[in-house]
C-alpha positions as YAML, in Angstrom:
chain: A
units: angstrom
residues:
- id: 1
  name: MET
  ca: [8.15, -16.89, -14.82]
- id: 2
  name: HIS
  ca: [7.34, -14.21, -16.76]
- id: 3
  name: ARG
  ca: [11.00, -12.66, -16.57]
- id: 4
  name: ASP
  ca: [12.78, -15.79, -17.71]
- id: 5
  name: THR
  ca: [9.74, -17.21, -19.33]
- id: 6
  name: LEU
  ca: [9.79, -20.55, -17.42]
- id: 7
  name: LYS
  ca: [6.59, -22.70, -17.14]
- id: 8
  name: TYR
  ca: [5.13, -23.32, -13.66]
- id: 9
  name: THR
  ca: [7.28, -26.85, -13.31]
- id: 10
  name: GLU
  ca: [10.72, -25.15, -14.23]
- id: 11
  name: ALA
  ca: [10.10, -22.24, -12.15]
- id: 12
  name: PHE
  ca: [9.02, -24.55, -9.17]
- id: 13
  name: GLU
  ca: [12.14, -26.87, -9.81]
- id: 14
  name: LEU
  ca: [14.38, -23.81, -10.11]
- id: 15
  name: VAL
  ca: [13.03, -22.62, -6.91]
- id: 16
  name: SER
  ca: [12.91, -25.82, -5.01]
- id: 17
  name: SER
  ca: [16.66, -26.78, -6.06]
- id: 18
  name: LYS
  ca: [17.51, -23.26, -4.25]
- id: 19
  name: ARG
  ca: [15.30, -24.12, -1.01]
- id: 20
  name: PRO
  ca: [13.79, -27.52, -0.89]
- id: 21
  name: SER
  ca: [11.61, -26.58, 1.72]
- id: 22
  name: ILE
  ca: [9.00, -24.24, -0.24]
- id: 23
  name: TYR
  ca: [5.72, -25.64, -0.93]
- id: 24
  name: PRO
  ca: [3.37, -23.00, -2.08]
- id: 25
  name: ASN
  ca: [-0.45, -22.86, -1.48]
- id: 26
  name: VAL
  ca: [-2.31, -24.70, -3.10]
- id: 27
  name: GLY
  ca: [-4.21, -21.71, -4.43]
- id: 28
  name: PHE
  ca: [-1.38, -19.90, -5.38]
- id: 29
  name: GLN
  ca: [-0.06, -23.09, -7.56]
- id: 30
  name: LEU
  ca: [-3.54, -22.96, -9.38]
- id: 31
  name: GLN
  ca: [-2.99, -19.12, -10.06]
- id: 32
  name: LEU
  ca: [0.76, -19.79, -11.33]
- id: 33
  name: CYS
  ca: [-0.85, -22.73, -13.68]
- id: 34
  name: LEU
  ca: [-3.75, -20.14, -15.15]
- id: 35
  name: PHE
  ca: [-0.91, -17.69, -15.68]
- id: 36
  name: GLU
  ca: [1.18, -20.10, -17.40]
- id: 37
  name: ARG
  ca: [-1.43, -20.91, -19.57]
- id: 38
  name: GLN
  ca: [-3.08, -17.90, -20.16]
- id: 39
  name: ARG
  ca: [0.37, -16.61, -21.23]
- id: 40
  name: PHE
  ca: [1.56, -19.81, -23.82]
- id: 41
  name: ALA
  ca: [-1.76, -19.71, -25.04]
- id: 42
  name: ALA
  ca: [-2.58, -16.25, -25.20]
- id: 43
  name: SER
  ca: [-6.18, -16.64, -24.27]
- id: 44
  name: GLU
  ca: [-8.42, -15.25, -20.86]
- id: 45
  name: ASN
  ca: [-10.24, -18.18, -19.23]
- id: 46
  name: LYS
  ca: [-13.06, -16.32, -17.80]
- id: 47
  name: ASP
  ca: [-14.69, -19.72, -16.83]
- id: 48
  name: PHE
  ca: [-11.73, -20.01, -14.01]
- id: 49
  name: ASP
  ca: [-13.43, -21.02, -10.54]
- id: 50
  name: VAL
  ca: [-10.91, -21.25, -8.25]
- id: 51
  name: ALA
  ca: [-13.04, -23.44, -5.52]
- id: 52
  name: SER
  ca: [-13.15, -26.11, -8.50]
- id: 53
  name: GLU
  ca: [-9.98, -26.14, -9.74]
- id: 54
  name: ILE
  ca: [-9.06, -26.97, -6.09]
- id: 55
  name: ALA
  ca: [-11.29, -29.70, -5.56]
- id: 56
  name: ILE
  ca: [-10.13, -31.26, -9.03]
- id: 57
  name: SER
  ca: [-6.62, -30.97, -7.89]
- id: 58
  name: ILE
  ca: [-7.42, -32.59, -4.58]
- id: 59
  name: ASP
  ca: [-9.16, -35.04, -6.07]
- id: 60
  name: ARG
  ca: [-6.38, -35.71, -8.58]
- id: 61
  name: THR
  ca: [-3.85, -36.05, -5.90]
- id: 62
  name: LEU
  ca: [-5.94, -38.15, -3.74]
- id: 63
  name: ASP
  ca: [-5.92, -40.73, -6.76]
- id: 64
  name: ASN
  ca: [-2.24, -40.31, -7.42]
- id: 65
  name: VAL
  ca: [-1.96, -41.11, -3.52]
- id: 66
  name: HIS
  ca: [-4.22, -44.31, -4.31]
- id: 67
  name: GLU
  ca: [-2.36, -45.68, -7.28]
- id: 68
  name: ARG
  ca: [1.02, -45.05, -5.47]
- id: 69
  name: MET
  ca: [-0.61, -47.25, -2.35]
- id: 70
  name: GLU
  ca: [-1.71, -49.83, -4.88]
- id: 71
  name: ALA
  ca: [1.85, -50.02, -6.35]
- id: 72
  name: MET
  ca: [3.41, -50.68, -2.90]
- id: 73
  name: PHE
  ca: [1.63, -54.03, -2.93]
- id: 74
  name: ASP
  ca: [3.76, -54.97, -6.03]
- id: 75
  name: ASP
  ca: [7.24, -52.82, -5.94]
- id: 76
  name: ALA
  ca: [9.02, -53.61, -2.58]
- id: 77
  name: ASP
  ca: [11.38, -50.66, -3.64]
- id: 78
  name: LEU
  ca: [8.37, -47.99, -2.87]
- id: 79
  name: ARG
  ca: [7.87, -49.17, 0.48]
- id: 80
  name: ASP
  ca: [11.83, -47.80, 1.55]
- id: 81
  name: ASP
  ca: [11.17, -44.68, -0.65]
- id: 82
  name: PRO
  ca: [10.06, -41.68, 1.14]
- id: 83
  name: ALA
  ca: [10.30, -38.91, -1.51]
- id: 84
  name: ARG
  ca: [7.05, -38.94, -3.20]
- id: 85
  name: TRP
  ca: [5.15, -39.62, 0.09]
- id: 86
  name: MET
  ca: [7.06, -36.10, 0.80]
- id: 87
  name: ASP
  ca: [5.45, -34.57, -1.57]
- id: 88
  name: PHE
  ca: [2.06, -35.79, -0.76]
- id: 89
  name: GLY
  ca: [2.81, -34.77, 2.68]
- id: 90
  name: PHE
  ca: [3.66, -31.29, 1.64]
- id: 91
  name: PHE
  ca: [0.36, -30.75, -0.82]
- id: 92
  name: PHE
  ca: [-1.95, -32.41, 2.60]
- id: 93
  name: GLN
  ca: [-0.20, -30.39, 4.98]
- id: 94
  name: ASN
  ca: [-0.69, -27.17, 2.15]
- id: 95
  name: CYS
  ca: [-4.59, -28.37, 2.13]
- id: 96
  name: ARG
  ca: [-4.33, -28.38, 6.09]
- id: 97
  name: GLU
  ca: [-2.89, -25.20, 6.79]
- id: 98
  name: TYR
  ca: [-4.86, -22.68, 3.75]
- id: 99
  name: LEU
  ca: [-7.69, -24.74, 3.46]
- id: 100
  name: GLY
  ca: [-8.45, -26.42, 7.16]
- id: 101
  name: HIS
  ca: [-10.12, -23.67, 8.48]
- id: 102
  name: VAL
  ca: [-11.98, -22.53, 5.42]
- id: 103
  name: ASP
  ca: [-15.11, -24.02, 3.45]
- id: 104
  name: ILE
  ca: [-14.62, -24.00, -0.22]
- id: 105
  name: GLY
  ca: [-17.79, -26.16, -1.15]
- id: 106
  name: LEU
  ca: [-15.73, -29.20, -1.47]
- id: 107
  name: PRO
  ca: [-17.94, -32.03, -2.92]
- id: 108
  name: PHE
  ca: [-18.67, -34.90, -0.42]
- id: 109
  name: ASP
  ca: [-17.12, -37.58, -2.71]
- id: 110
  name: VAL
  ca: [-13.69, -35.42, -2.59]
- id: 111
  name: ILE
  ca: [-14.39, -35.51, 1.27]
- id: 112
  name: HIS
  ca: [-15.08, -38.97, 1.84]
- id: 113
  name: LYS
  ca: [-12.43, -40.23, -0.99]
- id: 114
  name: ALA
  ca: [-10.03, -38.27, 1.28]
- id: 115
  name: GLN
  ca: [-11.24, -40.14, 4.37]
- id: 116
  name: ASP
  ca: [-10.50, -43.39, 2.71]
- id: 117
  name: VAL
  ca: [-7.53, -43.07, 1.20]
- id: 118
  name: ALA
  ca: [-6.27, -41.41, 5.08]
- id: 119
  name: ARG
  ca: [-7.81, -44.78, 6.53]
- id: 120
  name: ARG
  ca: [-5.81, -46.83, 4.26]
- id: 121
  name: LEU
  ca: [-2.39, -44.75, 4.30]
- id: 122
  name: LYS
  ca: [-2.43, -45.16, 8.06]
- id: 123
  name: ASN
  ca: [-3.05, -48.76, 8.23]
- id: 124
  name: LEU
  ca: [0.00, -49.64, 5.92]
- id: 125
  name: GLU
  ca: [2.21, -49.59, 8.86]
- id: 126
  name: LEU
  ca: [0.15, -52.55, 9.78]
- id: 127
  name: VAL
  ca: [1.23, -54.56, 6.58]
- id: 128
  name: PHE
  ca: [4.75, -53.14, 5.68]
- id: 129
  name: GLU
  ca: [7.94, -51.88, 7.00]
- id: 130
  name: GLY
  ca: [10.07, -49.04, 5.59]
- id: 131
  name: ALA
  ca: [10.67, -45.36, 5.44]
- id: 132
  name: GLY
  ca: [8.21, -44.76, 2.64]
- id: 133
  name: VAL
  ca: [5.49, -46.63, 4.65]
- id: 134
  name: ALA
  ca: [6.47, -44.76, 7.49]
- id: 135
  name: THR
  ca: [5.91, -41.37, 5.65]
- id: 136
  name: ALA
  ca: [2.81, -42.47, 3.70]
- id: 137
  name: SER
  ca: [1.63, -43.09, 7.29]
- id: 138
  name: ARG
  ca: [2.26, -39.67, 8.47]
- id: 139
  name: VAL
  ca: [0.74, -38.06, 5.43]
- id: 140
  name: GLY
  ca: [-2.45, -40.21, 6.02]
- id: 141
  name: ARG
  ca: [-2.50, -38.59, 9.79]
- id: 142
  name: VAL
  ca: [-2.16, -35.36, 8.23]
- id: 143
  name: LEU
  ca: [-4.46, -35.91, 5.56]
- id: 144
  name: ASP
  ca: [-7.22, -37.32, 8.29]
- id: 145
  name: VAL
  ca: [-7.22, -33.93, 10.48]
- id: 146
  name: TRP
  ca: [-7.86, -31.92, 7.39]
- id: 147
  name: GLN
  ca: [-10.53, -33.84, 5.84]
- id: 148
  name: ASN
  ca: [-12.11, -33.96, 9.26]
- id: 149
  name: LEU
  ca: [-12.00, -30.37, 9.46]
- id: 150
  name: GLN
  ca: [-13.50, -30.02, 5.89]
- id: 151
  name: LEU
  ca: [-16.23, -32.80, 7.08]
- id: 152
  name: ARG
  ca: [-16.81, -30.31, 10.27]
- id: 153
  name: LEU
  ca: [-17.08, -27.05, 7.99]
- id: 154
  name: SER
  ca: [-19.56, -28.54, 5.39]
- id: 155
  name: SER
  ca: [-21.91, -29.71, 8.01]
- id: 156
  name: LEU
  ca: [-22.39, -26.18, 9.75]
- id: 157
  name: PRO
  ca: [-25.15, -24.14, 9.12]
- id: 158
  name: GLY
  ca: [-24.54, -21.62, 6.23]
- id: 159
  name: ALA
  ca: [-22.06, -23.54, 5.02]
- id: 160
  name: MET
  ca: [-20.67, -23.15, 1.41]
- id: 161
  name: PRO
  ca: [-23.19, -24.66, -1.49]
- id: 162
  name: ARG
  ca: [-20.61, -28.03, -2.68]
- id: 163
  name: VAL
  ca: [-18.84, -27.65, -6.01]
- id: 164
  name: ASP
  ca: [-20.64, -29.76, -8.48]
- id: 165
  name: LEU
  ca: [-17.59, -30.89, -10.61]
- id: 166
  name: ALA
  ca: [-19.81, -32.63, -13.25]
- id: 167
  name: HIS
  ca: [-20.61, -29.44, -14.96]
- id: 168
  name: TYR
  ca: [-16.96, -28.09, -14.75]
- id: 169
  name: ALA
  ca: [-13.79, -28.88, -17.01]
- id: 170
  name: SER
  ca: [-10.94, -27.57, -15.52]
- id: 171
  name: VAL
  ca: [-9.46, -24.73, -17.24]
- id: 172
  name: LEU
  ca: [-5.69, -25.98, -16.97]
- id: 173
  name: ASP
  ca: [-6.38, -29.05, -18.77]
- id: 174
  name: HIS
  ca: [-7.58, -26.89, -22.19]
- id: 175
  name: ASP
  ca: [-5.25, -25.44, -24.50]
- id: 176
  name: GLY
  ca: [-6.94, -22.01, -24.58]
- id: 177
  name: ARG
  ca: [-10.09, -23.56, -26.56]
- id: 178
  name: ASP
  ca: [-13.44, -24.12, -25.11]
- id: 179
  name: ASP
  ca: [-14.08, -27.40, -26.59]
- id: 180
  name: ARG
  ca: [-17.20, -28.04, -24.54]
- id: 181
  name: ASP
  ca: [-20.67, -28.66, -25.36]
- id: 182
  name: ASP
  ca: [-22.72, -25.43, -26.69]
- id: 183
  name: ASP
  ca: [-25.16, -26.50, -24.19]
- id: 184
  name: ALA
  ca: [-22.93, -26.81, -20.99]
- id: 185
  name: GLU
  ca: [-22.99, -24.55, -18.28]
- id: 186
  name: PRO
  ca: [-19.60, -22.33, -18.34]
- id: 187
  name: LYS
  ca: [-19.36, -22.16, -15.01]
- id: 188
  name: ALA
  ca: [-19.38, -24.53, -11.93]
- id: 189
  name: LYS
  ca: [-22.53, -24.98, -10.37]
- id: 190
  name: ARG
  ca: [-22.71, -24.93, -6.73]
- id: 191
  name: ARG
  ca: [-25.13, -27.08, -5.38]
- id: 192
  name: ARG
  ca: [-25.85, -28.71, -1.59]
- id: 193
  name: GLU
  ca: [-25.50, -32.11, -0.88]
- id: 194
  name: ASP
  ca: [-27.52, -33.87, 1.85]
...
């Protein structure tokens, strides 16, 4: 990225074209995005919180999965297209491998959303057929294992306080300027949820 002045997506596509099975862990992907943001915006993001950024990334991916799932009801071609589901599968497999045994304080609403999305993905095969449906169902099983691990970790004594995304704006969404309220807390606050 640095030497060839590539953006993250360009670098990912270049490496992926040479070796299609690559999928850097989620934390490293976020670091690369932050590096890109800092380099192109020429600013430092002192408010960057890895746990919050990971939680936001997971939450957005779950939203994307949900949208894709809903689209299957209207677009029969999606039922036979496993490509996008494989991307989702890489993402959640990555979460399972790197975050499956580490409590980073994911908010319970994100964990519960993952549980609901996993259940719905696994049930797609009861309604539809196709290569995309089969891949989506496998993604649901991987997601289910990961969210169960996260739920268990979050309920252990001494578990991390939950990240409060209501008071955190992803620095990857900004153009380097701090456009939040002056009264807003700059760092993500962690809170315990019962």
